[in-house]
Coordinates of C-alpha atoms in Angstrom, one line a residue:
M1 CA 45.7 101.8 82.4
Y2 CA 45.9 105.3 84.2
E3 CA 44.3 108.4 82.1
A4 CA 45.1 112.1 83.3
R5 CA 43.5 114.8 81.0
G6 CA 43.8 118.4 81.0
S7 CA 46.7 120.5 81.8
R8 CA 50.0 119.9 83.4
G9 CA 49.5 121.6 86.8
L10 CA 48.2 118.2 88.3
S11 CA 48.3 118.0 92.2
Q12 CA 50.6 115.7 94.4
T13 CA 49.3 112.3 95.1
L14 CA 50.4 108.8 95.3
D15 CA 49.5 107.7 92.2
L16 CA 53.1 106.9 91.5
F17 CA 54.4 104.2 89.3
P18 CA 57.8 102.3 90.9
I19 CA 60.4 101.3 88.4
G20 CA 63.7 99.8 89.5
N21 CA 66.0 96.7 89.5
C22 CA 66.8 96.0 92.9
T23 CA 69.6 98.5 93.1
A24 CA 68.3 101.4 91.6
S25 CA 64.7 102.6 92.2
A26 CA 62.5 105.5 91.4
L27 CA 59.0 106.9 91.4
I28 CA 56.8 108.3 88.2
D29 CA 54.0 110.2 88.6
R30 CA 50.9 110.6 86.6
A31 CA 52.3 112.9 83.9
G32 CA 55.5 111.0 83.3
R33 CA 57.9 112.6 85.5
F34 CA 60.6 110.9 87.7
V35 CA 60.0 113.2 91.2
W36 CA 61.9 110.2 93.6
A37 CA 65.1 108.2 93.2
C38 CA 67.7 108.1 95.7
V39 CA 71.4 107.2 95.0
P40 CA 73.6 105.4 95.4
R41 CA 70.8 103.1 97.2
V42 CA 67.5 103.3 98.4
D43 CA 68.4 105.0 101.4
G44 CA 70.7 107.5 99.9
D45 CA 70.3 111.1 99.2
P46 CA 67.2 112.0 96.6
F47 CA 68.3 112.7 93.3
F48 CA 65.2 113.2 92.4
S49 CA 63.6 114.8 95.2
A50 CA 60.4 116.8 93.6
L51 CA 58.0 114.5 95.7
L52 CA 58.7 116.2 98.7
G53 CA 59.6 119.8 97.0
G54 CA 56.4 120.8 98.3
G55 CA 55.0 122.8 95.1
D56 CA 53.9 121.9 91.7
P57 CA 56.4 119.8 89.7
S58 CA 55.0 121.2 86.5
G59 CA 56.2 124.8 87.4
E60 CA 59.1 126.6 85.9
I61 CA 61.5 126.5 89.0
A62 CA 60.5 122.8 90.0
Q63 CA 63.6 121.1 90.9
G64 CA 64.3 117.5 91.7
L65 CA 62.7 116.1 88.4
W66 CA 63.4 114.6 85.2
D67 CA 60.3 115.5 83.0
I68 CA 59.2 115.0 79.4
Q69 CA 56.8 118.2 78.7
V70 CA 55.0 118.3 75.5
E71 CA 53.6 121.3 74.3
D72 CA 49.7 121.7 74.4
M73 CA 49.6 118.3 76.2
A74 CA 46.0 117.0 76.3
E75 CA 46.0 113.7 77.4
V76 CA 48.0 111.0 79.4
T77 CA 47.8 107.1 79.9
Q78 CA 50.1 104.9 81.5
A79 CA 50.4 101.3 82.2
Y80 CA 52.8 98.7 83.1
V81 CA 54.2 96.4 80.5
R82 CA 52.4 92.9 81.6
N83 CA 54.4 91.4 84.0
T84 CA 56.9 93.8 84.7
P85 CA 58.1 97.1 86.3
I86 CA 58.5 98.7 82.8
L87 CA 56.1 101.5 82.7
K88 CA 55.0 103.0 79.0
T89 CA 53.4 106.5 79.3
E90 CA 51.6 108.2 76.1
I91 CA 51.3 111.8 76.2
H92 CA 48.9 113.3 73.7
D93 CA 48.6 116.7 72.4
A94 CA 46.0 119.0 71.1
H95 CA 46.9 118.2 67.6
G96 CA 46.6 114.7 67.4
G97 CA 50.6 114.3 68.3
V98 CA 51.6 111.4 70.5
V99 CA 54.7 110.6 72.4
E100 CA 55.4 107.5 73.7
I101 CA 57.8 107.1 76.9
T102 CA 59.3 103.7 78.1
D103 CA 61.0 103.7 81.4
F104 CA 63.1 101.0 83.1
S105 CA 66.1 100.1 84.7
P106 CA 67.9 97.3 83.2
R107 CA 67.7 94.2 85.3
Y108 CA 69.2 90.8 83.3
R109 CA 71.5 87.8 83.5
Q110 CA 74.8 88.5 82.0
W111 CA 78.4 86.8 82.0
G112 CA 76.7 84.4 84.9
R113 CA 75.5 87.0 87.1
I114 CA 72.4 89.6 87.4
Y115 CA 73.4 92.8 85.5
R116 CA 71.4 95.4 87.4
P117 CA 73.4 98.8 87.5
L118 CA 72.7 102.2 89.4
A119 CA 70.7 103.0 86.1
F120 CA 67.5 104.6 84.6
V121 CA 66.5 104.4 80.8
R122 CA 63.9 106.7 78.9
L123 CA 63.2 105.7 75.5
L124 CA 60.9 108.2 73.3
R125 CA 59.1 107.5 70.6
P126 CA 56.9 109.8 68.3
L127 CA 54.0 107.7 67.7
K128 CA 52.0 110.1 65.8
G129 CA 52.7 113.3 64.2
S130 CA 55.8 115.1 65.5
P131 CA 55.1 116.4 68.7
R132 CA 57.0 119.5 70.4
I133 CA 58.7 118.7 73.5
R134 CA 61.0 119.9 76.1
I135 CA 63.5 117.4 78.4
R136 CA 63.9 119.0 81.9
L137 CA 66.3 116.7 83.7
R138 CA 67.2 119.0 87.3
P139 CA 68.5 116.2 90.0
T140 CA 69.4 117.8 93.4
A141 CA 71.9 117.0 95.9
H142 CA 71.9 116.9 99.4
Y143 CA 68.5 116.7 100.3
G144 CA 67.1 119.3 97.9
E145 CA 70.0 122.1 99.1
R146 CA 70.8 122.6 95.4
Q147 CA 70.8 121.5 92.0
T148 CA 73.8 119.4 90.7
P149 CA 76.3 121.2 88.8
I150 CA 77.1 120.0 85.1
T151 CA 79.8 119.2 82.8
F152 CA 78.7 117.9 79.3
G153 CA 80.7 116.8 76.0
S154 CA 79.2 116.0 72.5
N155 CA 77.0 113.1 73.5
H156 CA 76.5 113.0 77.4
I157 CA 76.1 115.4 80.2
R158 CA 77.6 114.8 83.8
Y159 CA 75.5 115.5 87.0
M160 CA 77.6 115.8 90.0
G161 CA 76.0 115.6 93.1
E162 CA 76.5 113.3 96.1
E163 CA 76.9 110.6 93.5
T164 CA 77.9 111.5 89.7
L165 CA 75.5 110.1 87.2
R166 CA 76.1 110.5 83.3
L167 CA 73.5 110.8 81.0
T168 CA 74.3 109.3 77.7
T169 CA 71.8 110.3 74.7
D170 CA 71.5 110.4 71.0
C171 CA 69.1 113.6 71.4
P172 CA 71.2 117.3 70.7
V173 CA 72.9 117.6 74.4
S174 CA 72.1 121.3 73.8
H175 CA 68.3 120.3 73.7
I176 CA 68.4 118.9 77.3
V177 CA 71.4 121.3 78.5
E178 CA 69.4 124.7 77.6
E179 CA 65.7 123.0 78.3
R180 CA 65.1 123.9 74.6
V181 CA 61.6 122.9 72.6
F182 CA 62.1 120.9 69.9
R183 CA 60.2 118.4 67.5
L184 CA 60.4 115.2 68.2
E185 CA 60.9 113.6 64.8
E186 CA 62.9 110.5 65.5
P187 CA 63.3 108.1 68.3
V188 CA 65.3 109.3 71.1
A189 CA 67.6 107.0 73.8
M190 CA 68.6 108.6 77.0
F191 CA 70.6 106.1 79.7
L192 CA 71.1 107.7 83.3
G193 CA 73.9 105.9 85.0
P194 CA 77.2 105.4 86.2
D195 CA 80.0 107.8 85.4
E196 CA 81.5 106.0 82.5
G197 CA 81.5 106.1 78.8
F198 CA 78.9 104.2 77.3
D199 CA 80.8 101.8 74.7
S200 CA 77.9 101.1 72.2
D201 CA 75.5 102.6 70.0
I202 CA 73.1 104.1 72.6
S203 CA 69.9 103.2 70.4
T204 CA 71.0 99.8 69.6
R205 CA 71.9 99.0 73.2
T206 CA 69.2 100.3 75.1
A207 CA 66.6 98.5 72.8
Q208 CA 68.9 95.2 73.7
M209 CA 68.5 96.2 77.6
L210 CA 64.6 96.7 77.1
R211 CA 64.4 93.1 75.3
E212 CA 66.4 91.1 78.1
T213 CA 64.8 93.3 81.1
T214 CA 61.7 92.3 79.6
D215 CA 62.4 88.8 79.4
Y216 CA 63.9 88.8 83.1
W217 CA 60.6 89.7 84.6
K218 CA 58.0 87.6 82.5
S219 CA 60.6 84.6 83.3
W220 CA 60.7 85.4 86.9
V221 CA 56.9 86.1 87.2
R222 CA 56.6 82.4 85.5
T223 CA 58.4 81.0 88.5
L224 CA 55.8 82.5 90.9
S225 CA 53.2 80.5 92.5
V226 CA 50.0 82.4 92.3
P227 CA 46.3 82.1 93.2
L228 CA 43.9 81.2 90.9
E229 CA 42.0 84.6 91.8
W230 CA 43.9 88.5 91.3
Q231 CA 46.7 86.9 89.7
E232 CA 47.3 90.6 88.3
A233 CA 47.1 92.1 91.9
V234 CA 49.4 89.1 93.3
I235 CA 51.7 89.6 90.3
R236 CA 52.0 93.2 90.5
A237 CA 52.3 93.4 94.4
A238 CA 55.4 90.3 94.2
I239 CA 57.1 92.9 91.4
T240 CA 57.0 95.8 93.6
L241 CA 58.0 93.5 96.4
K242 CA 60.9 92.5 94.6
L243 CA 61.9 95.9 93.8
C244 CA 61.9 96.9 97.7
Q245 CA 65.3 94.4 97.8
Y246 CA 68.1 95.8 98.0
E247 CA 69.5 92.7 96.2
E248 CA 73.6 93.3 97.5
T249 CA 72.7 92.1 101.0
G250 CA 69.0 91.0 100.8
A251 CA 67.6 93.3 103.0
I252 CA 63.8 94.5 102.2
V253 CA 62.9 98.2 103.3
A254 CA 59.9 98.7 104.5
A255 CA 59.2 101.0 101.6
L256 CA 60.7 103.6 99.1
T257 CA 60.1 107.0 100.2
T258 CA 60.4 108.9 103.6
S259 CA 58.2 111.3 105.1
I260 CA 55.2 110.9 103.3
P261 CA 52.6 111.6 105.9
E262 CA 49.9 109.5 107.9
H263 CA 47.3 112.1 107.1
A264 CA 47.0 115.8 106.2
E265 CA 47.7 117.8 109.0
T266 CA 47.7 121.5 110.0
T267 CA 49.2 121.7 113.3
G268 CA 52.8 120.9 113.0
K269 CA 52.7 117.5 114.7
A270 CA 53.1 115.5 111.0
R271 CA 53.6 111.9 111.6
N272 CA 56.6 111.5 109.2
W273 CA 59.1 109.2 109.0
D274 CA 61.8 107.5 106.9
Y275 CA 60.8 104.1 105.5
R276 CA 64.2 103.1 103.8
Y277 CA 65.2 100.6 106.1
C278 CA 64.8 96.9 106.9
W279 CA 62.4 96.6 110.0
L280 CA 62.6 92.9 111.7
R281 CA 59.0 93.1 112.3
D282 CA 58.2 93.0 108.5
A283 CA 60.6 89.9 108.2
Y284 CA 58.0 87.2 109.5
Y285 CA 55.3 88.7 107.1
V286 CA 57.4 89.0 104.0
V287 CA 58.9 85.4 104.7
Q288 CA 55.5 84.2 105.0
A289 CA 54.5 85.9 101.6
L290 CA 57.6 84.7 99.9
N291 CA 56.8 81.4 101.3
R292 CA 53.1 81.3 99.7
L293 CA 54.4 82.7 96.6
G294 CA 57.4 80.3 96.2
A295 CA 59.7 83.1 95.5
A296 CA 62.7 81.1 96.8
D297 CA 65.3 83.3 95.0
M298 CA 64.2 86.5 97.0
L299 CA 63.4 84.5 100.2
E300 CA 67.0 82.9 100.6
N301 CA 68.4 86.1 100.0
Y302 CA 66.7 87.7 102.6
L303 CA 67.5 84.8 105.0
V304 CA 71.3 85.6 104.2
Y305 CA 70.6 88.9 105.7
L306 CA 69.0 88.0 108.4
R307 CA 71.3 85.3 109.5
N308 CA 73.7 88.1 109.2
L309 CA 71.7 90.1 112.0
V310 CA 71.7 87.2 114.1
D311 CA 75.6 86.6 113.6
Q312 CA 75.6 90.1 115.3
A313 CA 73.5 89.3 117.9
R314 CA 75.2 86.2 119.0
R315 CA 78.4 87.7 119.2
G316 CA 76.9 90.5 121.4
E317 CA 78.6 93.4 119.3
M318 CA 78.4 96.8 121.1
Q319 CA 75.6 98.7 120.0
P320 CA 73.8 101.8 121.2
V321 CA 71.0 100.6 122.9
Y322 CA 67.8 102.4 124.9
G323 CA 65.1 101.6 127.3
A324 CA 61.8 101.4 126.1
G325 CA 61.2 105.1 126.9
L326 CA 64.0 106.0 124.5
Q327 CA 66.0 107.0 127.4
L328 CA 69.9 106.1 127.0
V329 CA 71.1 103.4 129.4
S330 CA 75.1 102.8 129.4
A331 CA 75.6 98.9 130.5
G332 CA 77.0 98.9 134.0
A333 CA 77.7 102.7 134.1
G334 CA 73.9 103.5 135.9
D335 CA 71.1 105.6 134.1
Q336 CA 71.7 108.6 132.2
P337 CA 69.1 111.5 132.0
A338 CA 65.8 111.0 130.5
L339 CA 64.8 112.5 127.2
P340 CA 62.0 114.9 128.1
G341 CA 58.9 113.5 128.5
M342 CA 60.1 109.9 128.9
G343 CA 59.2 107.6 131.3
P344 CA 61.9 105.3 133.4
A345 CA 64.0 103.3 131.3
V346 CA 64.5 99.7 131.2
V347 CA 68.3 98.7 131.9
V348 CA 69.6 96.7 129.2
D349 CA 73.2 95.4 128.9
R350 CA 73.9 96.4 125.6
S351 CA 77.0 94.1 125.3
K352 CA 75.0 90.7 126.1
A353 CA 74.5 88.5 123.5
G354 CA 71.1 88.0 121.8
H355 CA 70.2 91.7 121.6
V356 CA 68.5 92.5 118.2
Q357 CA 67.2 95.8 117.0
P358 CA 63.7 96.8 115.7
V359 CA 65.5 98.1 112.6
Y360 CA 68.7 98.0 110.6
G361 CA 70.2 99.6 107.4
V362 CA 70.2 97.8 104.1
G363 CA 73.9 97.3 104.5
L364 CA 73.3 95.9 108.3
E365 CA 73.8 99.2 110.0
P366 CA 72.5 99.4 113.4
V367 CA 72.7 103.7 113.8
L368 CA 70.4 105.0 111.7
T369 CA 70.7 108.6 113.3
E370 CA 67.4 110.8 112.6
W371 CA 67.9 114.0 111.3
I372 CA 65.6 117.0 109.4
A373 CA 66.4 117.7 106.1
P374 CA 66.1 121.6 106.1
H375 CA 65.8 122.2 102.2
L376 CA 62.8 119.9 101.5
P377 CA 59.4 121.3 102.2
G378 CA 57.9 117.9 102.3
Y379 CA 55.1 116.2 100.7
R380 CA 52.4 119.1 99.5
G381 CA 54.7 121.0 101.8
M382 CA 53.7 118.9 105.0
G383 CA 57.1 118.5 106.5
P384 CA 59.5 117.8 108.3
V385 CA 61.3 115.3 106.3
R386 CA 63.2 113.0 108.3
V387 CA 66.3 111.2 107.4
G388 CA 67.3 108.3 109.5
N389 CA 64.8 106.5 111.9
Q390 CA 65.1 107.1 116.0
A391 CA 63.4 103.6 116.1
H392 CA 66.9 101.7 116.1
E393 CA 67.3 103.0 119.3
H394 CA 64.1 101.5 120.8
M395 CA 63.4 98.3 122.7
Q396 CA 60.6 96.5 120.9
H397 CA 60.5 93.0 122.0
D398 CA 58.3 91.7 119.4
V399 CA 61.4 91.6 116.9
Y400 CA 62.9 88.5 118.9
G401 CA 60.0 86.4 117.9
Q402 CA 60.0 87.9 114.1
I403 CA 63.5 87.1 113.3
V404 CA 63.1 83.6 115.0
L405 CA 60.1 83.1 113.3
S406 CA 61.8 84.2 109.7
T407 CA 64.9 82.4 110.0
V408 CA 63.2 78.9 111.2
Q409 CA 62.0 78.6 107.8
A410 CA 65.4 77.7 106.8
F411 CA 65.4 74.4 108.8
F412 CA 62.6 73.1 107.2
D413 CA 62.4 74.4 103.5
E414 CA 64.2 71.8 101.0
R415 CA 64.4 74.1 98.0
L416 CA 67.1 76.1 99.3
F417 CA 70.6 76.4 98.1
R418 CA 71.6 76.6 101.9
P419 CA 69.5 74.6 104.5
A420 CA 69.9 75.3 108.1
T421 CA 72.3 73.9 110.2
V422 CA 73.2 73.3 113.8
D423 CA 75.3 76.2 113.7
D424 CA 72.4 78.5 112.8
F425 CA 70.3 76.9 115.5
E426 CA 73.4 77.6 117.9
A427 CA 73.6 81.1 116.8
L428 CA 69.7 81.8 117.2
E429 CA 69.7 80.4 121.0
P430 CA 70.9 83.5 122.5
V431 CA 68.0 85.3 120.4
G432 CA 65.5 82.9 122.2
E433 CA 67.1 83.8 125.7
R434 CA 66.8 87.5 125.0
A435 CA 63.2 86.6 124.0
F436 CA 62.8 84.9 127.2
E437 CA 64.6 87.0 129.3
L438 CA 62.3 90.3 128.0
H439 CA 58.8 88.7 127.5
D440 CA 57.5 90.4 130.6
K441 CA 59.2 93.5 130.5
P442 CA 58.1 96.9 129.0
D443 CA 58.6 98.2 125.7
A444 CA 57.8 100.9 122.8
S445 CA 55.7 98.2 121.5
L446 CA 55.3 97.2 117.5
W447 CA 53.6 100.7 116.9
E448 CA 56.9 102.5 118.2
F449 CA 55.5 104.8 120.8
R450 CA 58.2 107.4 121.4
G451 CA 57.0 109.0 124.7
R452 CA 55.1 105.7 126.8
E453 CA 55.7 102.1 127.8
A454 CA 54.0 99.1 128.9
V455 CA 54.3 95.5 128.5
H456 CA 52.5 94.9 124.8
T457 CA 50.3 91.5 124.4
Y458 CA 51.7 91.3 121.0
S459 CA 55.2 91.7 122.2
S460 CA 55.1 88.8 124.8
V461 CA 53.1 86.7 122.2
M462 CA 56.1 87.2 119.6
C463 CA 58.7 86.4 122.4
W464 CA 56.5 83.0 123.2
A465 CA 56.8 82.4 119.3
A466 CA 60.6 82.7 119.7
C467 CA 60.7 79.8 122.0
D468 CA 58.0 78.0 120.6
R469 CA 59.8 77.8 116.9
L470 CA 62.9 77.0 118.6
G471 CA 61.4 74.1 119.9
N472 CA 60.3 73.1 116.6
A473 CA 63.7 73.5 115.2
A474 CA 65.4 71.8 117.7
E475 CA 63.1 68.7 117.0
K476 CA 63.7 68.8 113.3
L477 CA 67.5 68.6 114.0
G478 CA 67.3 65.7 116.4
L479 CA 67.9 67.9 119.4
K480 CA 65.6 66.6 122.0
D481 CA 67.5 68.1 125.1
R482 CA 67.0 71.5 123.2
A483 CA 63.5 71.0 122.1
D484 CA 62.4 69.9 125.7
Y485 CA 64.3 73.1 126.9
W486 CA 62.8 75.4 124.4
N487 CA 59.3 73.9 125.0
S488 CA 59.2 74.2 128.4
R489 CA 60.6 77.8 128.2
A490 CA 57.7 78.5 125.5
A491 CA 55.2 77.1 127.9
E492 CA 56.2 79.5 130.9
V493 CA 55.8 82.4 128.9
R494 CA 52.0 81.4 127.6
E495 CA 51.4 81.0 131.4
T496 CA 52.5 84.4 131.8
I497 CA 50.5 85.7 129.1
E498 CA 47.3 83.8 129.9
T499 CA 47.4 85.3 133.5
R500 CA 48.3 88.9 132.8
A501 CA 47.1 89.7 129.0
Y502 CA 43.7 88.2 129.4
N503 CA 41.4 90.8 131.5
E504 CA 38.8 88.6 133.3
K505 CA 36.3 91.5 133.9
L506 CA 35.8 92.2 129.9
G507 CA 36.3 88.4 129.3
R508 CA 38.8 88.9 126.3
Y509 CA 42.8 89.3 125.8
A510 CA 44.2 93.1 126.1
A511 CA 46.8 95.0 124.3
T512 CA 48.9 95.6 127.4
F513 CA 49.4 93.3 130.8
G514 CA 46.7 94.1 133.4
G515 CA 45.3 96.8 130.9
D516 CA 41.8 97.0 129.1
E517 CA 43.3 98.8 125.7
L518 CA 42.6 97.4 122.3
D519 CA 45.2 97.0 119.7
A520 CA 44.6 95.3 116.3
S521 CA 47.8 93.3 116.9
L522 CA 45.6 91.1 119.1
L523 CA 44.2 89.4 115.8
Q524 CA 47.7 88.1 115.1
L525 CA 47.3 85.5 117.9
I526 CA 45.6 83.5 115.4
D527 CA 48.3 83.7 112.9
V528 CA 51.3 82.9 115.1
R529 CA 49.1 80.0 116.6
F530 CA 49.3 81.2 119.9
T531 CA 45.4 80.3 120.2
S532 CA 42.8 79.2 117.5
P533 CA 39.8 81.3 116.3
D534 CA 37.1 79.0 117.9
D535 CA 38.8 79.5 121.6
P536 CA 36.0 81.6 123.3
K537 CA 38.8 84.2 124.9
M538 CA 39.6 84.7 121.1
Q539 CA 35.9 85.2 119.5
A540 CA 35.3 87.9 122.3
T541 CA 38.7 89.4 121.4
M542 CA 38.1 89.7 117.9
K543 CA 34.7 91.0 118.5
A544 CA 35.6 93.5 120.8
V545 CA 38.4 94.8 118.2
E546 CA 36.2 94.8 115.4
E547 CA 33.8 96.7 117.2
G548 CA 36.5 99.3 118.7
L549 CA 39.0 99.8 115.9
R550 CA 37.0 99.2 112.9
R551 CA 35.8 102.1 110.8
G552 CA 33.8 101.0 107.9
P553 CA 36.2 98.8 105.6
F554 CA 39.3 99.6 107.5
M555 CA 41.1 99.2 110.5
L556 CA 42.8 101.6 112.9
R557 CA 46.0 100.2 114.5
Y558 CA 44.8 101.7 117.9
A559 CA 41.9 104.4 118.7
I560 CA 43.7 106.1 122.1
P561 CA 45.8 109.2 121.6
D562 CA 49.8 108.6 120.9
D563 CA 52.4 111.0 121.0
F564 CA 51.0 112.9 118.0
G565 CA 47.2 112.9 119.1
E566 CA 44.3 110.7 117.5
P567 CA 45.0 108.7 114.9
K568 CA 43.0 110.2 111.9
T569 CA 43.6 107.2 108.9
A570 CA 43.6 103.9 109.2
F571 CA 46.6 101.5 108.5
N572 CA 46.3 98.8 105.7
F573 CA 48.0 96.2 106.8
C574 CA 45.6 96.2 110.0
T575 CA 42.9 95.6 107.5
F576 CA 44.4 92.9 105.8
W577 CA 45.0 91.1 109.4
L578 CA 41.1 91.6 109.6
I579 CA 40.9 90.1 106.6
E580 CA 42.7 86.7 107.4
A581 CA 41.0 86.7 111.1
L582 CA 37.7 86.8 109.2
H583 CA 38.3 84.1 107.1
L584 CA 40.0 81.9 109.5
S585 CA 37.0 82.5 111.9
G586 CA 34.4 81.0 109.2
R587 CA 33.5 84.5 107.9
S588 CA 35.1 84.1 104.7
G589 CA 32.4 85.4 102.2
E590 CA 32.6 88.9 104.3
A591 CA 36.6 88.3 104.4
R592 CA 36.3 88.2 100.4
Q593 CA 34.1 91.4 100.2
L594 CA 36.5 93.4 102.3
F595 CA 39.3 92.2 100.3
E596 CA 37.7 93.2 97.3
E597 CA 37.3 96.8 98.7
M598 CA 40.9 96.7 99.3
L599 CA 41.7 96.0 95.8
G600 CA 39.5 98.7 94.7
R601 CA 41.4 101.6 97.0
R602 CA 45.0 100.7 95.1
T603 CA 46.9 103.6 93.0
P604 CA 46.8 103.2 89.3
A605 CA 49.7 101.2 89.6
G606 CA 48.0 98.5 91.7
L607 CA 49.8 99.2 94.8
L608 CA 49.2 100.8 98.5
S609 CA 50.9 102.9 100.9
E610 CA 50.8 102.3 104.7
D611 CA 47.4 104.3 105.4
I612 CA 44.2 105.5 104.3
S613 CA 41.5 108.0 105.4
F614 CA 38.4 106.7 106.5
S615 CA 36.8 109.7 106.7
G616 CA 34.8 109.7 103.4
D617 CA 37.7 110.5 100.2
G618 CA 39.6 107.2 101.1
E619 CA 43.0 108.8 100.4
L620 CA 45.9 107.0 100.6
W621 CA 48.8 108.4 103.0
G622 CA 52.2 107.3 104.3
N623 CA 55.2 105.9 102.9
Y624 CA 54.8 104.1 99.5
P625 CA 54.8 101.7 98.1
Q626 CA 54.5 100.0 101.5
T627 CA 56.0 96.4 102.2
Y628 CA 53.5 95.6 104.7
S629 CA 50.6 96.5 102.5
L630 CA 51.9 94.2 99.4
V631 CA 52.1 91.4 101.9
G632 CA 48.9 91.5 102.9
L633 CA 47.5 91.5 99.7
I634 CA 49.4 88.6 98.6
N635 CA 48.6 86.6 101.8
C636 CA 45.0 87.5 101.7
A637 CA 44.5 86.5 98.1
T638 CA 46.4 82.9 98.7
L639 CA 44.2 82.2 101.4
L640 CA 40.9 83.1 100.2
S641 CA 41.4 82.1 96.3
R642 CA 39.4 79.3 94.8
P643 CA 41.8 76.6 94.3
W644 CA 43.4 75.6 90.9
T645 CA 41.3 72.4 91.0
S646 CA 38.0 74.3 90.6
V647 CA 38.6 75.2 87.0
R648 CA 38.9 71.4 85.9

């Protein structure tokens, strides 16, 4: 349970509690305020935008929030209802009064399908006394450009933004419209959802929604295969991972936020990115975690999303394609002028079957045009706030391995309603062909460098994995000729990597062909089975990576300057990679110690963002909650835990 004492003037942090239902999602801060929620879906306009409003959300002029202010507030406690994303906040006043706030998005089975509306429910209850409260509901439109206009009736208020939402309540509507201070003597129910009439008693219906939503989540958690140790941490990560899935299509986003900077920045060159999209790079690790959890419902839905992308690639649909240095290349028309500061482009035929982008929208959109939202100052005023992501233009060759590694799961998993077929295998083959074609070509790397290109070892290893796993799938289907074909291609790629990525002088693998750089992704050579932890080459590589990139308990992605200067924070997922590598190398005691350290760095909600400061304060930075970090926690816990047989 989280406790906050003192005034409401709490500084912005990532101590945020996600709620949601796989359609709607919101972040609630440590004072019980909605400070972030996008509509009509996770990558949409922020209806609540205070997280990026730049100022103190408790201020009188603050916008983009849903706030329950308690007069003479003295203390706040927050905790999730066990095994659910339902949040309870208790606000105590200085006179002994207590207000309980229950926040959730409805989700349960109804009429043979899942009811998961774009809706948020807030239930207020006076636990002690009759505290004096004020409700401030101030949504914004078009990325903070304006406060939404309203109309209202006797029991509802309509907020007309990019998406009109209606608040239905048994609270006097004028109390909310006028933001009037009043005594909370009876429970209050508020349902903020679709712009349509609420055809039930609001108090009775929302209480029923709460019961059924609680039952849904507790029943879902019961289906998970959790490790013996660290169960609470794994369950919370699993629930939040599910909240990051846009269930309508199956996409899983990298995070629920945009433009939380990777570190405190005062030079005007902030590393701020929009993570509300689906990166294929995440797919392999997400599928790995879902498989270990036994979360077959999420896994199958995600595989549907990935198969749709494979189908697009199979048809060779015309899409904007850029060179590794982000230089636009027009197929058959010659090179276009490069962007300032960019290197020579790798010419790619954008109509050729098998092309896969690094990132797509949750609705399978290939184009995610990046622009700056001028009316939002940013987290703690550290803009810019970006919408969209230029990475959709990049060439990042590891994605071919990521999508094959993920979708090959369906050829072997007998739990699935729809196991993969020969047709699915044939759809994957153009992706494998593209992996083979590009395995020794320069790209922007998994770290998405915007002004530099090279042949990156991790990308080449993932291209090898694409060929190798297609060989496995062909064998499972009894397609001997195709298995021989893909195994021979995998062997050829392996030979290239061993020849060009291994630095004889240093006695280890390098991050780039013919180079000497270090990169945390080299640790993944073990996980994807390219090499074994007892291989002397890998042992030397792991030693060099740990010595060069480890900062105390944390791991950097790389230590060299990039487009924005030298890294100032560690990447949490890389620390989990190190934990896995330590364990697989027989250093399980060190791995467990480091894992416990990472668990201690979670927010009060039990979650992690993308980055963490390694310079003393250990503050979390980057978009939140971050799928990579949730997956890292789940994967490491399942690897490191004692077996259930040990409690017999």
